[in-house]
PDB file of C-alpha atoms in Angstrom:
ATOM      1  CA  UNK A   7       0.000   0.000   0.000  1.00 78.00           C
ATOM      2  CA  UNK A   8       1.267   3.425  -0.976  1.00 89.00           C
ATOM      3  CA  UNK A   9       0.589   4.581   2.501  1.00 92.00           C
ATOM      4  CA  UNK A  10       3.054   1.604   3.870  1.00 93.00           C
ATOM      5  CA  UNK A  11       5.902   3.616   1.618  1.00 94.00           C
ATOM      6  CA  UNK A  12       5.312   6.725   2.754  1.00 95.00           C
ATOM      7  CA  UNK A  13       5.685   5.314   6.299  1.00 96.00           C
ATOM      8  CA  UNK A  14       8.589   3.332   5.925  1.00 96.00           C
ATOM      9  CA  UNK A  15      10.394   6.040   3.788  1.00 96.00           C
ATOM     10  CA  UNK A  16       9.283   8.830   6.416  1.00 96.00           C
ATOM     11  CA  UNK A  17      11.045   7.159   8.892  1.00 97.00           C
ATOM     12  CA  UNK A  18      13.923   6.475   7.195  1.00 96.00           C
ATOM     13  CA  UNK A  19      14.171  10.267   6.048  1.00 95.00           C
ATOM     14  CA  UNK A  20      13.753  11.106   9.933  1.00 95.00           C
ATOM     15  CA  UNK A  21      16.549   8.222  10.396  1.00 95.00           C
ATOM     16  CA  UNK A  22      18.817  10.022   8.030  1.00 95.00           C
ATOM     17  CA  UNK A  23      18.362  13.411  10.276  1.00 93.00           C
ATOM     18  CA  UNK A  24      19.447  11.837  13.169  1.00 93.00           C
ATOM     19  CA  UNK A  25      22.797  10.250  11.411  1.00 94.00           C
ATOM     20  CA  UNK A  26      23.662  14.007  10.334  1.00 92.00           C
ATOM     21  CA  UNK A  27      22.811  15.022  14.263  1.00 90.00           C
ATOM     22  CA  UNK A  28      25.517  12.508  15.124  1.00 91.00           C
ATOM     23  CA  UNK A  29      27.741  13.582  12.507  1.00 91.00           C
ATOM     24  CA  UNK A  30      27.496  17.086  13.739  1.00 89.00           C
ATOM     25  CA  UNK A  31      27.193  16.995  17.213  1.00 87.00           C
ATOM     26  CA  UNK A  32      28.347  20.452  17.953  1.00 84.00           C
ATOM     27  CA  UNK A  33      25.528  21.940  15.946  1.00 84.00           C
ATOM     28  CA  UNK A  34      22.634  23.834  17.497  1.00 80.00           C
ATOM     29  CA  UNK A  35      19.212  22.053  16.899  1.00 77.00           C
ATOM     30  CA  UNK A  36      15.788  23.555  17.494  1.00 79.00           C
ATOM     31  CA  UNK A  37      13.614  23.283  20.082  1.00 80.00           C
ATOM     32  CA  UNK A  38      10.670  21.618  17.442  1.00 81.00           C
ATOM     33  CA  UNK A  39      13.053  19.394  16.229  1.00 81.00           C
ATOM     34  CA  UNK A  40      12.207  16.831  19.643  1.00 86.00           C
ATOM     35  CA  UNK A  41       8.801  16.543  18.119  1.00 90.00           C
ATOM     36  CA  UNK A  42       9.805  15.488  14.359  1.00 90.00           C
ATOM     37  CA  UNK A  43       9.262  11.790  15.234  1.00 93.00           C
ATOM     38  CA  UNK A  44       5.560  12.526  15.603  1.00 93.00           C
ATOM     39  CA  UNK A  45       4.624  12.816  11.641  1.00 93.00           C
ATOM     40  CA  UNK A  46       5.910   9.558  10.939  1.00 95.00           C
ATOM     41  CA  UNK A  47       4.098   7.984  14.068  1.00 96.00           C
ATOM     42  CA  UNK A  48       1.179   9.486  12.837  1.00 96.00           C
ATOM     43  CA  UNK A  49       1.350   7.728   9.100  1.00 95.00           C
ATOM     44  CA  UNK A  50       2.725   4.662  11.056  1.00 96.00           C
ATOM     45  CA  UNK A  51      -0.471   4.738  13.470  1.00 96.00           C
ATOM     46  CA  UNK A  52      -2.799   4.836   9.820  1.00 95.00           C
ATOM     47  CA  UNK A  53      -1.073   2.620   8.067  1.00 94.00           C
ATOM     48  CA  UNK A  54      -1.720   0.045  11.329  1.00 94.00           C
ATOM     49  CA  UNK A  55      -5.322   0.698  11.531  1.00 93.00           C
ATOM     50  CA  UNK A  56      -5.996  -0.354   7.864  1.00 92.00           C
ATOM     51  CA  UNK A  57      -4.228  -3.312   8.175  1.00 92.00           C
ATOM     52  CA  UNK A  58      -5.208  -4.723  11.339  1.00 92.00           C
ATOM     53  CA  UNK A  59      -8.944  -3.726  11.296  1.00 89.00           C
ATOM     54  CA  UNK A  60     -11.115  -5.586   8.819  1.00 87.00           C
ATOM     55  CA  UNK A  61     -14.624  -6.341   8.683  1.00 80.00           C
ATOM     56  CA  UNK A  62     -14.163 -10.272   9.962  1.00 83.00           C
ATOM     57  CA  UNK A  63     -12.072  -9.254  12.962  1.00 87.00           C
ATOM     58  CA  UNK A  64      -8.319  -7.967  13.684  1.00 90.00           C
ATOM     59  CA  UNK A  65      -5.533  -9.099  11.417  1.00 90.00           C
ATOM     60  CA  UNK A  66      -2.106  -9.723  13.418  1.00 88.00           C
ATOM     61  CA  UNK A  67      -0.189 -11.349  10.778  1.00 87.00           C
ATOM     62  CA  UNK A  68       3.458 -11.861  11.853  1.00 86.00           C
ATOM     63  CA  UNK A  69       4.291  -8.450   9.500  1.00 90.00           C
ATOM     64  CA  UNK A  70       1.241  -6.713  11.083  1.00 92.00           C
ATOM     65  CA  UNK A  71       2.501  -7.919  14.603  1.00 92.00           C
ATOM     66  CA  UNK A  72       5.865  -6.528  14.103  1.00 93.00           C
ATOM     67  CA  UNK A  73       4.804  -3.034  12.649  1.00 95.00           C
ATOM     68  CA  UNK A  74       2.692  -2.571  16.085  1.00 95.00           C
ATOM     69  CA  UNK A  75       5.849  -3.278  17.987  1.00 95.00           C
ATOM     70  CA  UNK A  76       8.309  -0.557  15.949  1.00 96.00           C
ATOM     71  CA  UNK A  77       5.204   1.343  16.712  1.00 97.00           C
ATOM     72  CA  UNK A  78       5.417   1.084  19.918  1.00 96.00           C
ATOM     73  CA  UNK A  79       8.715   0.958  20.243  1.00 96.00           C
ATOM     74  CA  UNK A  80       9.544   4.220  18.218  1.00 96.00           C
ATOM     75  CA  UNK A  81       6.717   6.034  20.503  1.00 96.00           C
ATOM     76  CA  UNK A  82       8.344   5.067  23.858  1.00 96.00           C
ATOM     77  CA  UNK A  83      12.018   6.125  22.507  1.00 95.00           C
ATOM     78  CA  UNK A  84      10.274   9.091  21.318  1.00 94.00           C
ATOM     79  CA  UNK A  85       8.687  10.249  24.563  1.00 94.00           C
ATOM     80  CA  UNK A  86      11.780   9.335  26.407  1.00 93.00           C
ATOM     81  CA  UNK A  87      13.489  11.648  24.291  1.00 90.00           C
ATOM     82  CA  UNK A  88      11.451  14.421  24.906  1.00 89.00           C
ATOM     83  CA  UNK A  89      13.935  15.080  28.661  1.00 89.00           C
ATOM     84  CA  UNK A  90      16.737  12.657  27.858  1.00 88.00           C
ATOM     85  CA  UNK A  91      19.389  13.075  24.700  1.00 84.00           C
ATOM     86  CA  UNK A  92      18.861   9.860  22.661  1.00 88.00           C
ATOM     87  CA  UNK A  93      19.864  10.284  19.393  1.00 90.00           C
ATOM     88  CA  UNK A  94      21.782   6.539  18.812  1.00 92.00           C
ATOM     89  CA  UNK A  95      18.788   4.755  20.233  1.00 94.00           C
ATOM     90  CA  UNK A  96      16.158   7.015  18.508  1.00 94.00           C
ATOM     91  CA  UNK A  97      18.121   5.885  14.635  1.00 95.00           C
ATOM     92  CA  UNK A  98      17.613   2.400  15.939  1.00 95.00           C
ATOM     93  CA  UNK A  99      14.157   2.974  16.496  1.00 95.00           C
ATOM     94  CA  UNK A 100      13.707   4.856  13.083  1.00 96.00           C
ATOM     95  CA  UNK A 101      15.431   2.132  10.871  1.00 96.00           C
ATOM     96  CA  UNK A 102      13.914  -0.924  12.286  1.00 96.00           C
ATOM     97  CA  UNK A 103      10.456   0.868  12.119  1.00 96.00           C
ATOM     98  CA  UNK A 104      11.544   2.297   8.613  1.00 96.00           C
ATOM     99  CA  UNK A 105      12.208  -1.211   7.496  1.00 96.00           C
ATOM    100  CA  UNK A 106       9.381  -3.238   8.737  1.00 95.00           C
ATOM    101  CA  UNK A 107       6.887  -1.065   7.027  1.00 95.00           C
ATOM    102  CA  UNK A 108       8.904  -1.668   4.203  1.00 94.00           C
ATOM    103  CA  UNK A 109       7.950  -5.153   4.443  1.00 92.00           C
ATOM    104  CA  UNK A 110       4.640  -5.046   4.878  1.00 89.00           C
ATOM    105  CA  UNK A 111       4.115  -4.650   1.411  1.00 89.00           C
ATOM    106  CA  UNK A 112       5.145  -8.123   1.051  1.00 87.00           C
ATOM    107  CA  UNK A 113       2.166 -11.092   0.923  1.00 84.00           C
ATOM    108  CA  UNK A 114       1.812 -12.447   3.707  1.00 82.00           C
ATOM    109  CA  UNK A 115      -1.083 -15.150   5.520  1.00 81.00           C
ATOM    110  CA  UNK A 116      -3.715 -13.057   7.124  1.00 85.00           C
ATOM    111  CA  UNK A 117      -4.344 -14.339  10.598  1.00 82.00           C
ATOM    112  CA  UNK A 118      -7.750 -13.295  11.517  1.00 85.00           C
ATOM    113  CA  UNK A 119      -8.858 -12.595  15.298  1.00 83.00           C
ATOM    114  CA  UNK A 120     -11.918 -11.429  16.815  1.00 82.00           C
ATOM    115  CA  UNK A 121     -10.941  -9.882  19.789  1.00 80.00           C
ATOM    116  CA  UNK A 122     -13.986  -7.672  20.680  1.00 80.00           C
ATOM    117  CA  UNK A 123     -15.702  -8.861  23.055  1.00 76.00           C
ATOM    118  CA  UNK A 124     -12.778 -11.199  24.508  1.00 80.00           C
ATOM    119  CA  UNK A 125     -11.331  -9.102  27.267  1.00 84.00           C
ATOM    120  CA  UNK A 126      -8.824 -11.578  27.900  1.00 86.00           C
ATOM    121  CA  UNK A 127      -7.425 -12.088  24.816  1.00 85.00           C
ATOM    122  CA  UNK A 128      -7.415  -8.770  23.906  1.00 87.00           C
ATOM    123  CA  UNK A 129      -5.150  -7.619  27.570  1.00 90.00           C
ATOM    124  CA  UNK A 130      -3.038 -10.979  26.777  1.00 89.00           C
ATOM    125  CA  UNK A 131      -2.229 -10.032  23.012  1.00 90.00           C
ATOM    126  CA  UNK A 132      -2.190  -6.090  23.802  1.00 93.00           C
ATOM    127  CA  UNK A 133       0.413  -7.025  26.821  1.00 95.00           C
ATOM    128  CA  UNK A 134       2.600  -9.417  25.177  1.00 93.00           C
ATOM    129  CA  UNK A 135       3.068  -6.838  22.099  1.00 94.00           C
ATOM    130  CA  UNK A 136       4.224  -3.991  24.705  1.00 96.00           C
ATOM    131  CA  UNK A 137       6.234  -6.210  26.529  1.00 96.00           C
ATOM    132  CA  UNK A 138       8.389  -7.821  23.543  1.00 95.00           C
ATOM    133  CA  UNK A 139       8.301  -3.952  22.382  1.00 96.00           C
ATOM    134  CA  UNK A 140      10.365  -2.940  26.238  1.00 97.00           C
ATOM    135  CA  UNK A 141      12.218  -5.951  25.918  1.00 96.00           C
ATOM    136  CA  UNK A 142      13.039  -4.707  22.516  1.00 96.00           C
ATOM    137  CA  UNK A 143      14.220  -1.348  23.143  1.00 97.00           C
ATOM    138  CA  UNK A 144      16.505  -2.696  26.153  1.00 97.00           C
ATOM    139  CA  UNK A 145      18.270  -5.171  23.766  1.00 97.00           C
ATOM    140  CA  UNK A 146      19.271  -1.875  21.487  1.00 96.00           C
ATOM    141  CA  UNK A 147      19.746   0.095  25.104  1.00 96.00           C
ATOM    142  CA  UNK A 148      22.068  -3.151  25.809  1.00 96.00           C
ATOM    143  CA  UNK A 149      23.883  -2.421  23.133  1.00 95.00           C
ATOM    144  CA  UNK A 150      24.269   1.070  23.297  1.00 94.00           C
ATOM    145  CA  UNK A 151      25.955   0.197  27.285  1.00 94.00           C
ATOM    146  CA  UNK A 152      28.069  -2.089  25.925  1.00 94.00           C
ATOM    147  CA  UNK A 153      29.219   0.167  22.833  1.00 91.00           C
ATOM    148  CA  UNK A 154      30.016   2.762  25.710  1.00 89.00           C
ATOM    149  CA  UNK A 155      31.957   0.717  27.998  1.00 87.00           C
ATOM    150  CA  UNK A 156      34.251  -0.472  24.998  1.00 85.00           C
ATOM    151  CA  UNK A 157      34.869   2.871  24.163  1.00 82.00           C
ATOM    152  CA  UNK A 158      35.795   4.047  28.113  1.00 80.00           C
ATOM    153  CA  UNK A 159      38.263   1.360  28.568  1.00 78.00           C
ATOM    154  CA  UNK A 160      39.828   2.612  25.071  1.00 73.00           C
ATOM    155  CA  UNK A 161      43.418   4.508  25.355  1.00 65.00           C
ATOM    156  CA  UNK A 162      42.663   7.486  24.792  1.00 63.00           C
ATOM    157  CA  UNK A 163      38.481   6.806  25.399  1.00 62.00           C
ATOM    158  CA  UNK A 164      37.004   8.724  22.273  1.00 74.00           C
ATOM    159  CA  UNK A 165      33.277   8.609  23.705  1.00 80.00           C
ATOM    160  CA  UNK A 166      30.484  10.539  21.386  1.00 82.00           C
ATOM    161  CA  UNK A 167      29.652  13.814  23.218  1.00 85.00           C
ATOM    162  CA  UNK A 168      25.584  12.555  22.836  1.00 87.00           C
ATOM    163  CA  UNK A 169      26.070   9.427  24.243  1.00 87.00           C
ATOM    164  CA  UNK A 170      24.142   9.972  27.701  1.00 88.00           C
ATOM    165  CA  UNK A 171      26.319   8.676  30.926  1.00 89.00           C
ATOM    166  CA  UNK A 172      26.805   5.255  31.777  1.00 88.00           C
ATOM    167  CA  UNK A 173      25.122   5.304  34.726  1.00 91.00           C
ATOM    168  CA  UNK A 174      22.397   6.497  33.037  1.00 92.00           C
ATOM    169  CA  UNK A 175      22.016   4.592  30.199  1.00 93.00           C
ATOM    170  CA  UNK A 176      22.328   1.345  33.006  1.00 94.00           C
ATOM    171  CA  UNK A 177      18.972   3.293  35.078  1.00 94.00           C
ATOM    172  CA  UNK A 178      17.230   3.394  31.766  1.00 95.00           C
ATOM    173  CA  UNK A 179      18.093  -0.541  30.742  1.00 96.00           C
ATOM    174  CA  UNK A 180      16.990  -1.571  34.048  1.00 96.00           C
ATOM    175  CA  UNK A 181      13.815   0.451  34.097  1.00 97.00           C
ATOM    176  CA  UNK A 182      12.835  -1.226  30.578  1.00 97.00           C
ATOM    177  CA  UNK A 183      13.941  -4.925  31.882  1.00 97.00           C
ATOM    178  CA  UNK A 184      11.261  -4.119  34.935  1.00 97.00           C
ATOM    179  CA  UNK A 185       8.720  -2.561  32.811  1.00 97.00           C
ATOM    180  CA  UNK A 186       8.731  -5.379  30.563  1.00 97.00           C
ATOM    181  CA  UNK A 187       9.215  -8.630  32.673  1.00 97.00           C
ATOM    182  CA  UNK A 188       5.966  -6.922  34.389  1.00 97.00           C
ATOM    183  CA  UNK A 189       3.593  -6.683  31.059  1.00 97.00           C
ATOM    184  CA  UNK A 190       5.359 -10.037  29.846  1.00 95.00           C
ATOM    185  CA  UNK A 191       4.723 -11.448  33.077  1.00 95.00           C
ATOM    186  CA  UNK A 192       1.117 -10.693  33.186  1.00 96.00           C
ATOM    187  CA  UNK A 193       0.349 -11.526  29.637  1.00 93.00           C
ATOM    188  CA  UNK A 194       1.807 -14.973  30.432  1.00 91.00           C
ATOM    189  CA  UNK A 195      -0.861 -15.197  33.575  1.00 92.00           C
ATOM    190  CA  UNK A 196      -3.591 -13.978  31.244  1.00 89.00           C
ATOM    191  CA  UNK A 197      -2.752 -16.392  28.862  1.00 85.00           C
ATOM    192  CA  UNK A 198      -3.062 -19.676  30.963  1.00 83.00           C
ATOM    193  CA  UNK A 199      -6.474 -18.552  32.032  1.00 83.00           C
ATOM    194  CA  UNK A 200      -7.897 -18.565  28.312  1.00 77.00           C
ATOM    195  CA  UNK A 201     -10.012 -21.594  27.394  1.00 72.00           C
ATOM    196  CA  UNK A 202      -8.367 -25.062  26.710  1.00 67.00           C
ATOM    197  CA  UNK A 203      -8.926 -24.626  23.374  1.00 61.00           C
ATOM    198  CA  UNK A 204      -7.041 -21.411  22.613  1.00 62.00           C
ATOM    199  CA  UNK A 205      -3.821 -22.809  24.823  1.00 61.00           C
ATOM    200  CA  UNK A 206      -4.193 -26.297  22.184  1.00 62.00           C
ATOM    201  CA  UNK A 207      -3.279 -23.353  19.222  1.00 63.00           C
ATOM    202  CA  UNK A 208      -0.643 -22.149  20.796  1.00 69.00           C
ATOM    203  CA  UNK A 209       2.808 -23.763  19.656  1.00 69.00           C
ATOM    204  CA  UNK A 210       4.389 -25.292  23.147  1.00 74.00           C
ATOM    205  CA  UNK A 211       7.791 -24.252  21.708  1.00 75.00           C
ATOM    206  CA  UNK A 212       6.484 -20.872  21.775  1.00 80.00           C
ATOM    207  CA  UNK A 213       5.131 -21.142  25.593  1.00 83.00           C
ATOM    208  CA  UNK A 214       8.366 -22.338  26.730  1.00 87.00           C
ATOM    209  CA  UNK A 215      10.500 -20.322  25.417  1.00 88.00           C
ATOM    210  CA  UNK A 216       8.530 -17.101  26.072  1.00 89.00           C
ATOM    211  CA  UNK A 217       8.294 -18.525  29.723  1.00 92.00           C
ATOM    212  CA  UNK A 218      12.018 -19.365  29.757  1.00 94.00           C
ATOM    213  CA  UNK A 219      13.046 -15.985  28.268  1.00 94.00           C
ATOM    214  CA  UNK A 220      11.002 -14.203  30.565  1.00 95.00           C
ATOM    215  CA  UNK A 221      12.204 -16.403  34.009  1.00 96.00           C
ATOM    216  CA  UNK A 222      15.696 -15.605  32.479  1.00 96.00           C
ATOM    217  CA  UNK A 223      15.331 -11.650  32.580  1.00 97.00           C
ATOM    218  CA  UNK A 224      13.466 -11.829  35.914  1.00 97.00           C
ATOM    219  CA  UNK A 225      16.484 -13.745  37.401  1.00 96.00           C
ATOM    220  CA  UNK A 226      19.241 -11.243  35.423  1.00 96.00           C
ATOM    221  CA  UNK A 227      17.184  -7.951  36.897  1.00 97.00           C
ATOM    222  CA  UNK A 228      17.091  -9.284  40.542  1.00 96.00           C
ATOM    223  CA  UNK A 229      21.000  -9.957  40.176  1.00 96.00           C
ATOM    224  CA  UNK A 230      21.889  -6.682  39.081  1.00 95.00           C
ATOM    225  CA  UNK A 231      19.498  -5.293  41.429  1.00 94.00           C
ATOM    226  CA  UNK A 232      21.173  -7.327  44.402  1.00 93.00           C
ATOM    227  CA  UNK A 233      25.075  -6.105  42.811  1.00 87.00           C
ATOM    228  CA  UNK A 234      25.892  -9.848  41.472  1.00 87.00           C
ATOM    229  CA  UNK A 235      25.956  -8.823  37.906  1.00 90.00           C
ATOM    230  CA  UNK A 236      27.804  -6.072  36.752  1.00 91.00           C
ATOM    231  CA  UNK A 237      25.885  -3.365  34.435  1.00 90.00           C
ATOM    232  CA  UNK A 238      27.870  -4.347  32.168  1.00 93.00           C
ATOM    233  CA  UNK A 239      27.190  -8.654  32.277  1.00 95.00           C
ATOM    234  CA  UNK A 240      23.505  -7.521  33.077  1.00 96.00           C
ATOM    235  CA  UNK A 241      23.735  -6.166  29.248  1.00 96.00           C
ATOM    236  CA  UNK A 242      25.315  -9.397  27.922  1.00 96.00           C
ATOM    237  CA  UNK A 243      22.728 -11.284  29.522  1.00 96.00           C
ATOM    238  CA  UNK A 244      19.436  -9.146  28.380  1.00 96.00           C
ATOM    239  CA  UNK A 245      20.671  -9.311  24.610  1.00 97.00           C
ATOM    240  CA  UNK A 246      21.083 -13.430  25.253  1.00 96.00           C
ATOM    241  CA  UNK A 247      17.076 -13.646  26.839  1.00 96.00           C
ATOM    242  CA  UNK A 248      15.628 -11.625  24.209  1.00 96.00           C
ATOM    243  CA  UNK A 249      17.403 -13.494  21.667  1.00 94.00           C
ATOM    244  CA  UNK A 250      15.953 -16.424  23.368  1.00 93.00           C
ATOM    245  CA  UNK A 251      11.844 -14.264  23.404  1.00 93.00           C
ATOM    246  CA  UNK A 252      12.383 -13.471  19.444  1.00 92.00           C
ATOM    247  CA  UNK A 253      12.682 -17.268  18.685  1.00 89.00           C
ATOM    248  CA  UNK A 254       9.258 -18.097  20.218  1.00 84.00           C
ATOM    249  CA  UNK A 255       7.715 -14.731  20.137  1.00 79.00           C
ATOM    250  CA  UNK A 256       8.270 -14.307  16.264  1.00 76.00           C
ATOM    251  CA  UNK A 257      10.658 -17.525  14.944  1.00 65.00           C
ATOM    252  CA  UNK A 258       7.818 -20.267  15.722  1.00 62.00           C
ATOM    253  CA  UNK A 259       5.531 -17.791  13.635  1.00 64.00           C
ATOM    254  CA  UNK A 260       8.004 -17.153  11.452  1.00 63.00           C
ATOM    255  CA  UNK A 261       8.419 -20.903   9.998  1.00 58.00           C
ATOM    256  CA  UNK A 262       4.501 -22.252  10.447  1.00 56.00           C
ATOM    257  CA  UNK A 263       3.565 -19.378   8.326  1.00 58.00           C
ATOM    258  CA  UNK A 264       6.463 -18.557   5.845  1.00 55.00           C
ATOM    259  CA  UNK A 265       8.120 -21.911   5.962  1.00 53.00           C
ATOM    260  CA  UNK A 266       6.117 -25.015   6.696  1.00 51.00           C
ATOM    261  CA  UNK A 267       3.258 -22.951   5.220  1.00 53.00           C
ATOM    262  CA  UNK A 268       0.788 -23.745   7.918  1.00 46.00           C
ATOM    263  CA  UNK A 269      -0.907 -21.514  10.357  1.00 42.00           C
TER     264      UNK A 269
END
């Protein structure tokens, strides 16, 4: 859909902004420019609407499902932003949001759900999106601490004057960690209460690994919290459990639908 390339190349335009803010650190930028993510949040927030509301119910294809999580994604970074200099993990944001609306032009299986009317699926789907979406942004904050630390222990350390502290990039990774083991966690509750039948369509790959993934960051947050991982292992570790989330979150999808064809 045309509006799909406007999206996708409206984020990659506001991408290409923030590689020239990088590039030219020293240069003044206006106050309005905090709010430029907006216009392509807007398109994004369109472009999501027509594709996941149809007549017969809500379509979260795997593409639609990951277009609702750069969404999200790119909104939290954005907001963030708004007291916090976050230029690196905003061009994250914009490319991986640039790029899967980009893709959604491709074909793909529709997979149609009614969720009006079903409370609990609706809080279990709606939770487990903005949960992978947190868990998301802390893999690319993960990064981000670890691309710091390499560059403080360098002789002499040549650190980017719009990288944010340390410490504060560690307060922000942990924050996202909490927020998300709490709306995974939940969502995982929510989903052993639905009917029998809708826990039989659910891959048990998928269930384990979401649980494990999630039991993984819970036990990596409490040890940072209780000074048994450094900030700098507690990084290491959330890139390893989300790593671990993607493969049942979106690989099980990934090869019933585009692989073995089967839904």
């Amino acid at each position: 859909m045309l509006i799909d390339i406007i999206t996708g190349l409206s984020y990659l335009v506001l991408a290409v902004f923030f590689i020239l803010r990088l590039n030219h650190p020293a240069k003044e930028v206006p106050e309005w420019g905090k709010w430029l993510p907006l216009a392509p949040i807007a398109l994004h927030l369109y472009a999501l609407y027509l594709a996941i509301e149809t007549g017969a119910g809500q379509n979260l294809s795997l593409l639609n499902t990951l277009s609702l999580i750069s969404l999200i994604m790119v909104l939290l970074v954005a907001v963030y932003r708004l007291s916090h200099q976050t230029p690196h993990l905003m061009l994250y944001a914009c490319l991986f949001a640039g790029v899967v609306s980009l893709l959604n032009l491709l074909p793909e299986k529709p997979n149609i759900l009614m969720l009006k009317g079903n409370t609990l699926a609706f809080w279990h789907i709606w939770l487990s999106v903005i949960g992978f979406s947190l868990l998301l942004v802390a893999t690319f904050q993960s990064a981000l601490v670890l691309f710091l630390h390499k560059k403080l222990r360098s002789k002499p350390a040549s650190i980017h004057p719009l990288l944010p502290p340390l410490m504060q990039m560690e307060q922000f990774l942990s924050a996202l960690v909490l927020s998300g083991i709490i709306s995974l966690g939940v969502a995982l509750v929510l989903g052993f209460m639905q009917p029998d039948s809708a826990l039989k369509a659910q891959s048990l790959h998928k269930i384990i690994l979401s649980a494990l993934a999630w039991f993984s960051f819970c036990t990596f947050y409490l040890g940072y919290k209780l000074s048994r991982l450094s900030g700098i292992r507690f990084a290491r570790l959330c890139i390893i459990a989300f790593i671990i989330l993607a493969i049942g979150f979106v690989g099980s999808k990934l090869v019933l639908d585009y692989i073995l064809q089967r839904g």
